[in-house]
Coordinates of C-alpha atoms in Angstrom, one line a residue:
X1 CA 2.7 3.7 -13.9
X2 CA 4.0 3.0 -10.2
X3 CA 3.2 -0.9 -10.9
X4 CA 4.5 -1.1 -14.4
X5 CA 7.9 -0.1 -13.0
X6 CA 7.6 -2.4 -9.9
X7 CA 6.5 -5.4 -12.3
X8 CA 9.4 -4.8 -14.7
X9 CA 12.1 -4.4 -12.1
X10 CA 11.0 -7.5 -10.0
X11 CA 10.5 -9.5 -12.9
X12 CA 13.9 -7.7 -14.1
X13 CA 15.5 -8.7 -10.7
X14 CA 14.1 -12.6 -10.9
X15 CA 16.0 -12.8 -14.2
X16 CA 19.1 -11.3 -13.4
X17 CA 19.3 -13.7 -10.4
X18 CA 18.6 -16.6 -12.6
X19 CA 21.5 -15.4 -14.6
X20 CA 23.5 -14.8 -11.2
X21 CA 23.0 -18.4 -10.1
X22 CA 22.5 -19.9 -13.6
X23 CA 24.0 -23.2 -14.4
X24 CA 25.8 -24.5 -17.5
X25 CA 27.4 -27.4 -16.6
X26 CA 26.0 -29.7 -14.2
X27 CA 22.7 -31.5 -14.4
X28 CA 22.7 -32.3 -10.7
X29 CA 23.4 -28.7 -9.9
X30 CA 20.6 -27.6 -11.8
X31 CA 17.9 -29.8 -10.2
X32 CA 19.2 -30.6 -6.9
X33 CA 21.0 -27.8 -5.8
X34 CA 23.9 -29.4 -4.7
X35 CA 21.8 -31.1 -1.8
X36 CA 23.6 -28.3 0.5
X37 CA 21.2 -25.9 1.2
X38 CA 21.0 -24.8 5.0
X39 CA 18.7 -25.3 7.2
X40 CA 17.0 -21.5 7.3
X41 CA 17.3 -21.1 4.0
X42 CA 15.6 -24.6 3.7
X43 CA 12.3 -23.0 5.8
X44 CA 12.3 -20.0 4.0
X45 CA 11.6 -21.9 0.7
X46 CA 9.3 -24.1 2.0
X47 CA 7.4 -21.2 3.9
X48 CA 7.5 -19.2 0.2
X49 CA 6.3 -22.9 -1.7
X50 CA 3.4 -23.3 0.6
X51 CA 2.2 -19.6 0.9
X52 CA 0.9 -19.9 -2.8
X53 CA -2.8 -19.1 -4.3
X54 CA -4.8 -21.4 -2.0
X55 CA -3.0 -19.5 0.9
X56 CA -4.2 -15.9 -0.6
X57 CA -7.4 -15.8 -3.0
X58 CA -9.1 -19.1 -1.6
X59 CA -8.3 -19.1 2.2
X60 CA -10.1 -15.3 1.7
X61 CA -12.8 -17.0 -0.2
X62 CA -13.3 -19.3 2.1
X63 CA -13.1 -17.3 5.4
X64 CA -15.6 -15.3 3.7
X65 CA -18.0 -17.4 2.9
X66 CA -17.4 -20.5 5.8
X67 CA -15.8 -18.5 8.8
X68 CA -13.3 -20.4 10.9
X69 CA -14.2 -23.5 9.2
X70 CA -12.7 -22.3 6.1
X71 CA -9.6 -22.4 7.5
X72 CA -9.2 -25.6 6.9
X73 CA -8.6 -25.3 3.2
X74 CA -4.9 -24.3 4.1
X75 CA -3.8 -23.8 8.2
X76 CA -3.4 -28.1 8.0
X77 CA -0.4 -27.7 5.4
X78 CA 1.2 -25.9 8.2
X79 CA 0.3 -28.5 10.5
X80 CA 1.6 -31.4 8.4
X81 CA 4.8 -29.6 7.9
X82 CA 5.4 -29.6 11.5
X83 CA 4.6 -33.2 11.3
X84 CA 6.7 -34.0 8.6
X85 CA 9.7 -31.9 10.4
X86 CA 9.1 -33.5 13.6
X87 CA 8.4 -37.3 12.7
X88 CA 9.4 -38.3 9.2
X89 CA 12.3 -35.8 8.0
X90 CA 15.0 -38.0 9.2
X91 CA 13.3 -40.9 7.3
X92 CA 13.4 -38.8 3.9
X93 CA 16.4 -37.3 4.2
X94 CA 18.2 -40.8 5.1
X95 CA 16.8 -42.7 2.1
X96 CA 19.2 -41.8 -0.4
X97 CA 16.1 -40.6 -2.5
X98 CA 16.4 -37.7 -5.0
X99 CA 12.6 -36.8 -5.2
X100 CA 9.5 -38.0 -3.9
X101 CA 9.1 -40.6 -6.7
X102 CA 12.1 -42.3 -6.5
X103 CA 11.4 -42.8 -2.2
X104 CA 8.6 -44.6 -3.1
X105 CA 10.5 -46.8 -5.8
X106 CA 13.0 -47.4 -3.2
X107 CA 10.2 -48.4 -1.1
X108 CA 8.0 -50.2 -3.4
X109 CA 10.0 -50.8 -6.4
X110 CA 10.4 -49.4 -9.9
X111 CA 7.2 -49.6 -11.1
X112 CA 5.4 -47.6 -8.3
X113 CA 8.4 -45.2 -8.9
X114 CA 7.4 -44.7 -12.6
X115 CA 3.7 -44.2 -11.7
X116 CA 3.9 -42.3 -8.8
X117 CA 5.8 -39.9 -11.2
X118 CA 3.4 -39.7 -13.5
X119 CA 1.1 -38.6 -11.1
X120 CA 3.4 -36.3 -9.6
X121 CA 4.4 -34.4 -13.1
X122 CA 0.7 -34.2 -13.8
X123 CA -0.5 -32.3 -10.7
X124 CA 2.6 -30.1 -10.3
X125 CA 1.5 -29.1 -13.7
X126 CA -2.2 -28.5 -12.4
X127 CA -0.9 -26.3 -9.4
X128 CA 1.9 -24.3 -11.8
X129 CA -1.4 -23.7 -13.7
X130 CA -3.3 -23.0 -10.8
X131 CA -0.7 -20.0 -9.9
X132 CA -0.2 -18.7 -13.0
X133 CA -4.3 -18.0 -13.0
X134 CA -3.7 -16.6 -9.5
X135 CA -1.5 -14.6 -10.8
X136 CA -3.8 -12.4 -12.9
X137 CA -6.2 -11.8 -10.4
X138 CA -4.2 -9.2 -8.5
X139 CA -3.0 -7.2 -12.0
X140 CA -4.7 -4.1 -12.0
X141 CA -7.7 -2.9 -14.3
X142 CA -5.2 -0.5 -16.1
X143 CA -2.0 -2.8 -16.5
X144 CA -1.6 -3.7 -20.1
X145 CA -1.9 -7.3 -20.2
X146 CA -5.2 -8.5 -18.9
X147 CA -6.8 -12.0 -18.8
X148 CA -5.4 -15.1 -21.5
X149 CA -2.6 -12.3 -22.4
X150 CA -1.3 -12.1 -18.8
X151 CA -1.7 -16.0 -18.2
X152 CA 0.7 -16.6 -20.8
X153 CA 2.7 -13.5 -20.5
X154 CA 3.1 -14.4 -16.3
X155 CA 3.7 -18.4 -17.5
X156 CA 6.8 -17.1 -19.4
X157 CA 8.4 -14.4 -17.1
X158 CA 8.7 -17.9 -14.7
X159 CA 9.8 -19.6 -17.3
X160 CA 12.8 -17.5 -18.1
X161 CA 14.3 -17.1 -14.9
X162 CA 13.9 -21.3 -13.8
X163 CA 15.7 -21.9 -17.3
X164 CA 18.5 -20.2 -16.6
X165 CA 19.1 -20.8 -12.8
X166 CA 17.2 -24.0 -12.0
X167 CA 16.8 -25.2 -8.6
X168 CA 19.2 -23.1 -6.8
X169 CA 18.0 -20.1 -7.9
X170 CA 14.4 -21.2 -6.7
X171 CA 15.9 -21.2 -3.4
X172 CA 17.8 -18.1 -3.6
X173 CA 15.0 -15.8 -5.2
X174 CA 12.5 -17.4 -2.3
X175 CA 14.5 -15.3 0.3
X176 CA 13.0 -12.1 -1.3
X177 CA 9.9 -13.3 -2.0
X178 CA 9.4 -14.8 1.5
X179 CA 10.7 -11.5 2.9
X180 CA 8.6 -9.5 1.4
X181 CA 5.3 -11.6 1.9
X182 CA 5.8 -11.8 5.4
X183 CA 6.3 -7.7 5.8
X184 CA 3.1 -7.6 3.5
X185 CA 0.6 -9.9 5.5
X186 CA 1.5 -7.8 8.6
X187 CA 0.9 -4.1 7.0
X188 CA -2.3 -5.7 5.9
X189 CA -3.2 -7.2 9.2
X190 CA -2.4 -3.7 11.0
X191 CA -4.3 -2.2 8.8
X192 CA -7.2 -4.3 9.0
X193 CA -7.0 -4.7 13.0
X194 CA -6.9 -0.8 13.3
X195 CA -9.5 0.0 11.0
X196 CA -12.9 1.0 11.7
X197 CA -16.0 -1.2 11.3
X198 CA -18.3 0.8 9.4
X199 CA -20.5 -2.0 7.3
X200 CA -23.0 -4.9 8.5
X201 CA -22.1 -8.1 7.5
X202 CA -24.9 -8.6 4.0
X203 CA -24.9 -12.1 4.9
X204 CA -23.7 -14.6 7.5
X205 CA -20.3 -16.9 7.2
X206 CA -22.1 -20.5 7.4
X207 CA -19.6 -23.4 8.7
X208 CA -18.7 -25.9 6.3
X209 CA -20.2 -29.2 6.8
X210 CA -18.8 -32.1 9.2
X211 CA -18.1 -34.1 5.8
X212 CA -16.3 -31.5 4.3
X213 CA -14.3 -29.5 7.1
X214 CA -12.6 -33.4 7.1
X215 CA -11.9 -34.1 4.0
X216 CA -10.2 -30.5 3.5
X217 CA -8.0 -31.0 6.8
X218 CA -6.9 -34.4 5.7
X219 CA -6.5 -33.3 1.7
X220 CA -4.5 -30.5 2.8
X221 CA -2.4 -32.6 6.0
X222 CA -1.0 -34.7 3.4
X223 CA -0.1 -32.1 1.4
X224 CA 1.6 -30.7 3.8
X225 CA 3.0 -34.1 5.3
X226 CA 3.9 -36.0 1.6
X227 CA 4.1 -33.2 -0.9
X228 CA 6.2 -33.4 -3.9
X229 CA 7.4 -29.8 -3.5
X230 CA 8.0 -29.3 0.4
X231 CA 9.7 -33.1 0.2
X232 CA 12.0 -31.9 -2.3
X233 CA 12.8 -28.8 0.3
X234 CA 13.6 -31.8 2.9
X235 CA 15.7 -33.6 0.3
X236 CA 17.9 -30.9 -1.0
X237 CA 18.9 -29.8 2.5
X238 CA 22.6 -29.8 3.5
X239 CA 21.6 -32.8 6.3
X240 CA 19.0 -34.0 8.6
X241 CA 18.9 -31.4 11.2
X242 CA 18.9 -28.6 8.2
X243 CA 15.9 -30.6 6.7
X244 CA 14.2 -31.1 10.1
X245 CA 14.9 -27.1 10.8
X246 CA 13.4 -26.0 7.3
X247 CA 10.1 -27.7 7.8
X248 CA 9.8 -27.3 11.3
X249 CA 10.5 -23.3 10.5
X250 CA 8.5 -23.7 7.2
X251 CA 5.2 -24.5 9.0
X252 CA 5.2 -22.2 11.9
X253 CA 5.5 -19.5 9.1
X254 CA 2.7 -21.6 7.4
X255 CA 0.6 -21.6 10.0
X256 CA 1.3 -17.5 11.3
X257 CA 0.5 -16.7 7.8
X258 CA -2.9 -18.9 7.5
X259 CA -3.9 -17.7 10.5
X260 CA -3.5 -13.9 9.5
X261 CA -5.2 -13.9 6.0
X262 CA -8.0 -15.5 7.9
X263 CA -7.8 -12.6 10.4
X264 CA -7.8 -10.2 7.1
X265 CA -10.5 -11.9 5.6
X266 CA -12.4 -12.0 8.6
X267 CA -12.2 -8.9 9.7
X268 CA -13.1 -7.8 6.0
X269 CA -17.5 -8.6 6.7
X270 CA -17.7 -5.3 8.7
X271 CA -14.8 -2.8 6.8
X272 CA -15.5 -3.8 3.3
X273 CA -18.8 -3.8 1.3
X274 CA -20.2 -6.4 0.6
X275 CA -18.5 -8.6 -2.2
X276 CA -19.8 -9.5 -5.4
X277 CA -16.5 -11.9 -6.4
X278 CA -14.8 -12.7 -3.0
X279 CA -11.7 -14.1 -4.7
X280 CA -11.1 -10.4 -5.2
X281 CA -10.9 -10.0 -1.6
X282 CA -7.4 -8.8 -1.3
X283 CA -7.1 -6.4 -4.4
X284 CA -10.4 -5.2 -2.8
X285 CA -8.7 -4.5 0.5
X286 CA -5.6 -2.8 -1.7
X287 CA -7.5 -0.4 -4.1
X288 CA -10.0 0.8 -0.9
X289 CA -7.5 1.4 1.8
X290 CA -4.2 2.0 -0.4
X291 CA -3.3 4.5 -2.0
X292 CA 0.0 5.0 -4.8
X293 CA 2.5 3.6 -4.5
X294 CA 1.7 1.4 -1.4
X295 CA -1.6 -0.4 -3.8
X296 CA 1.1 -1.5 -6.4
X297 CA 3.6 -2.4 -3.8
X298 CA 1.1 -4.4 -2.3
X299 CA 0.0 -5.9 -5.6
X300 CA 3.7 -6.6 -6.3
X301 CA 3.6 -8.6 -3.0
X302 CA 1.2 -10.6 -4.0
X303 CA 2.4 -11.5 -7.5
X304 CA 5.3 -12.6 -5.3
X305 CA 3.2 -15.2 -3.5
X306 CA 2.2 -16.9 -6.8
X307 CA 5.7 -16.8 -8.3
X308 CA 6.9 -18.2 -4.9
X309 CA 4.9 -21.4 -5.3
X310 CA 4.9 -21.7 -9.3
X311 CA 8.7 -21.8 -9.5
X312 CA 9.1 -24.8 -7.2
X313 CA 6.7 -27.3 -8.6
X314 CA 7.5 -26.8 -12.1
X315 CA 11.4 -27.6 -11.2
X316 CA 9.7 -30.4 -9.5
X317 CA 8.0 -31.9 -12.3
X318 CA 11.4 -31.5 -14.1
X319 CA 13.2 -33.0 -12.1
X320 CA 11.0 -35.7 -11.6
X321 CA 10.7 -36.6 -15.0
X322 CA 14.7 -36.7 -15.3
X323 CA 14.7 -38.9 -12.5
X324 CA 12.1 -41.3 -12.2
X325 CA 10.8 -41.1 -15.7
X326 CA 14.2 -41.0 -17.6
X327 CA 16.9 -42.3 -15.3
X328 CA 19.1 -39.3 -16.0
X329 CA 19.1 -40.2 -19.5
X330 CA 18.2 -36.4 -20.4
X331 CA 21.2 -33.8 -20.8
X332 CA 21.0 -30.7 -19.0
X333 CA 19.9 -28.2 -22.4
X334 CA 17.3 -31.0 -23.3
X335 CA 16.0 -30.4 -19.4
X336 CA 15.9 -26.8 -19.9
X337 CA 13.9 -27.4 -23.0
X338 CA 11.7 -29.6 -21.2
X339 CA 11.3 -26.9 -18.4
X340 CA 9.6 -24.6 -21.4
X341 CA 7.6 -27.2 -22.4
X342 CA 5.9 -28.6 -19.1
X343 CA 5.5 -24.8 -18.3
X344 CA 3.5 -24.1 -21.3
X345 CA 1.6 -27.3 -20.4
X346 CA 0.3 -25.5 -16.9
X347 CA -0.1 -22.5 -18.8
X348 CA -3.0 -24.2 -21.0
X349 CA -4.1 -25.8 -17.7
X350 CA -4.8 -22.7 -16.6
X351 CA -6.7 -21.4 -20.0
X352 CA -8.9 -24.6 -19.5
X353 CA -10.2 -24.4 -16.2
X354 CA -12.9 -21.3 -15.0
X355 CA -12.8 -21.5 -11.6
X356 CA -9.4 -21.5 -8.9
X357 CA -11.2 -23.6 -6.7
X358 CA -12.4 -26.0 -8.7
X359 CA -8.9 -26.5 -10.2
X360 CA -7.1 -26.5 -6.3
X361 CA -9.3 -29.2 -5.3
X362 CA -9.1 -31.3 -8.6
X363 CA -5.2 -31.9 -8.1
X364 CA -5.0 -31.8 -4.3
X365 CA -7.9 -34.7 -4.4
X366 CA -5.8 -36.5 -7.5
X367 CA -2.7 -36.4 -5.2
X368 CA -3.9 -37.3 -1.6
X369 CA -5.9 -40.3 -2.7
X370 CA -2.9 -41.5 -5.0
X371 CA 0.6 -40.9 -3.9
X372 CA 0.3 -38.9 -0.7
X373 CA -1.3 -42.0 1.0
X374 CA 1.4 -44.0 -0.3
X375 CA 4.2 -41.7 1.1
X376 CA 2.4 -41.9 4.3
X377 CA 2.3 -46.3 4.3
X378 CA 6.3 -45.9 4.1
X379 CA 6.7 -43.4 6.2
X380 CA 4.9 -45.5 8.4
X381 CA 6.9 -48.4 8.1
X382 CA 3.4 -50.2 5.8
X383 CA 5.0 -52.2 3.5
X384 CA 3.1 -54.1 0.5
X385 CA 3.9 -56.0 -3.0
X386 CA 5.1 -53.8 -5.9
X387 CA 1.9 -55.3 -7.7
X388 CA -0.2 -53.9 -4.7
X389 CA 0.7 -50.6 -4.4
X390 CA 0.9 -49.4 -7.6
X391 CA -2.5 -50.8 -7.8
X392 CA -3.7 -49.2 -4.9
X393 CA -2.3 -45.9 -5.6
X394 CA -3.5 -45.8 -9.8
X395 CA -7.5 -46.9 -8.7
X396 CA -7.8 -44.7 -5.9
X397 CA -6.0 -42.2 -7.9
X398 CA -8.0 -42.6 -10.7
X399 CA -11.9 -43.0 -9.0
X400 CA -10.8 -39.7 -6.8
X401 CA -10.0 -37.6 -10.2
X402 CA -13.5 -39.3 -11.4
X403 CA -15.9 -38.5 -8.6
X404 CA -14.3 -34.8 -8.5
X405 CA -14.8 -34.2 -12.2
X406 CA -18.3 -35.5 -12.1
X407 CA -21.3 -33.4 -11.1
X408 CA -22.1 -35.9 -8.2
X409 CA -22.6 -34.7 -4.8
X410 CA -23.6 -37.8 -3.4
X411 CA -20.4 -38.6 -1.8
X412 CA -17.3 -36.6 -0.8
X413 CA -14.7 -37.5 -3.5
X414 CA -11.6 -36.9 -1.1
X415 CA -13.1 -39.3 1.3
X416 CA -14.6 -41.7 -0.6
X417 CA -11.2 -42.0 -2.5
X418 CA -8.6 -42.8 0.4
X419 CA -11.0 -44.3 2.2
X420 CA -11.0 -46.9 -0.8
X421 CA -7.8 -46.6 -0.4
X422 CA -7.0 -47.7 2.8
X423 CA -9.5 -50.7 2.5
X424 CA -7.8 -52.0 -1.0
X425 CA -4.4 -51.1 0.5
X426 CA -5.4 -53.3 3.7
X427 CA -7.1 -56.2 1.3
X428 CA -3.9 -56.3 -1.3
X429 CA -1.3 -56.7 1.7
X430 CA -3.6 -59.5 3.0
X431 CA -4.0 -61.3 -0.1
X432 CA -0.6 -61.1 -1.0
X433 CA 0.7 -62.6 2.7
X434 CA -2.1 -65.8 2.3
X435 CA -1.1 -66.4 -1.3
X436 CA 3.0 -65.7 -0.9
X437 CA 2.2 -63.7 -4.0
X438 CA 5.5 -61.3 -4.8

């Protein structure tokens, strides 16, 4: 009963704020936010984007089962972040770019723009997926909606409130959600540091292996470095220093909270039995040590860290579709209509595929061999024919989404893929110079 209450009035709360900051009027309004958002506000968001499903139920998996090695699946975001705050946000934010897309069509030129789109609608709708099936995973045995039920019924709650408020309420509604995260992941750390060790480990953590550990901590870098959704944090920023202050902010709040789930899971071997399904790790940890009303509270937290992430990337496939696949050309009702369709699209997403992990590592692979390395050529001042960079980005692209999908193990798919990458990248640039080709 105590979580059916919290669940409606949070989810009663996220709508009324979408009606608070909705918007009626202005396309621009509704997918940029005005591009005036200050600089904590800015950090806040992009701590609330990044703290999502692979920061909660596979960072505990992973910790579990690899140790400090598994790590590595998420503390990099943070790292990149810093990076990208450090380095590259005055680069972003001085482009004149309204997404991610349309930088590298400023860049590269309209075509890469279009297909670097397309690649970036796809995979924001794998992650908004990816959350949404998250999501369920922390609903308790009891709550009414269980499994396909409480995919779809979870899809639409987000897809309400984004409809009405669009991108400013994303950032608004990420100051609770951040707040209450934060407060969350330190009861549970207390908790967890204070209690008493009372179980033998039933099996050891093993490391990851060389091959892997690197292809996680560069997968995850550039997402934390080129991502669709914390770039659009950096773009919508009131200025430079607010966008270099948000991600700068955003990853040391990245990295804190990486570091503590992997403290929780950790620290989990020798107070928990042992686990049967380790992505049940935390809603383990609540229904053992928590009792009413602090379980649901706790539960209601962490429905928060999937709602966090799941709002921003859908209202970044939106937007980039407007953008860079449209040209504006789409009125603001026909956006919101799209908004409900593209949800939907990550809510069947999320029917389709069995496993979280499985699905994580299929669009963060997709991405960082395709537009990610891209992002990182113009940050980088690279520069390369229209011709050879879209074809650069598409085959790598496309062979990294083919060796993930296969059953292959013979080699790693995230390094095999930008690998290729750089090589073709390196070759196109070369031919074109020798042959004058534009």
């Amino acid at each position: 009963m105590a979580f059916t209450i919290l669940f409606a009035g949070i989810f009663g709360t996220f709508i009324l704020l979408g009606w608070r900051f909705r918007e009626n009027t202005h396309t621009s309004g509704w997918l940029y936010a005005g591009k005036n958002i200050p600089g904590w506000l800015s950090g806040l968001s992009t701590a609330a984007t990044t703290i999502g499903g692979s920061a909660t139920i596979v960072l505990a998996h992973m910790v579990y089962h690899h140790g400090p090695s598994g790590l590595l699946i998420d503390l990099p975001i943070g790292i990149g972040l810093l990076v990208f705050g450090l380095f590259f946000a005055r680069t972003l934010r001085n482009s004149g770019a309204d997404t991610l897309a349309h930088y590298l069509e400023l860049q590269y030129g309209k075509m890469v723009g279009r297909i670097s789109a397309i690649f970036i609608v796809l995979v924001e709708l794998t992650w908004f997926g990816l959350l949404i099936k998250s999501f369920t995973l922390f609903l308790p045995s009891d709550f009414f909606l269980q499994g396909n039920s409480a995919i779809i019924a979870a899809g639409l709650c987000f897809l309400l409130y984004i409809f009405l408020s669009g991108q400013r309420g994303v950032f608004y509604t990420d100051i609770l959600q951040a707040a209450i995260m934060v407060g969350g992941f330190i009861t549970l750390a207390v908790v967890m540091f204070t209690a008493e060790s009372t179980y033998t480990p039933q099996h050891v953590p093993q490391s990851l292996e060389t091959a892997k550990q690197l292809a996680f901590f560069i997968m995850m870098f550039l997402s934390g470095l080129t991502g669709p959704d914390v770039s659009s944090r950096a773009l919508y920023s009131r200025n430079v220093a607010s966008a270099r202050q948000g991600l700068v902010f955003g990853g040391i709040l990245k990295i804190s909270i990486s570091l503590t789930i992997g403290y929780i899971a950790w620290k989990s071997l020798t107070v928990l039995p042992a686990l049967t399904n380790s992505y049940l790790l935390f809603p383990t940890i609540i229904d053992t040590v928590f009792s009413s009303p602090f379980d649901a509270l706790l539960r209601i937290m962490f429905l928060l860290v999937m709602i966090s992430s799941a709002d921003t990337v859908l209202m970044t496939a939106v937007t980039t579709l407007n953008r860079d696949l449209f040209r504006h050309a789409l009125s603001l009702n026909v956006l919101k209509f799209a908004s409900l369709v593209m949800g939907i699209s990550g809510i069947l997403l999320a029917l389709y595929f069995s496993d979280i992990l499985d699905m994580m590592k299929t669009a963060y692979t997709f991405y960082a061999a395709g537009p990610a390395m891209l992002v990182l050529y113009a940050f980088l001042g690279l520069r390369a024919r229209p011709w050879a960079a879209a074809l650069t980005m598409t085959v790598s692209g496309a062979l990294a989404l083919l060796l993930e999908l296969s059953s292959q193990e013979l080699v790693n798919p995230v390094l095999a893929a930008i690998g290729f990458n750089i090589f073709l990248f390196q070759v196109m640039r070369s031919f074109a110079h020798r042959r004058g080709i534009s």
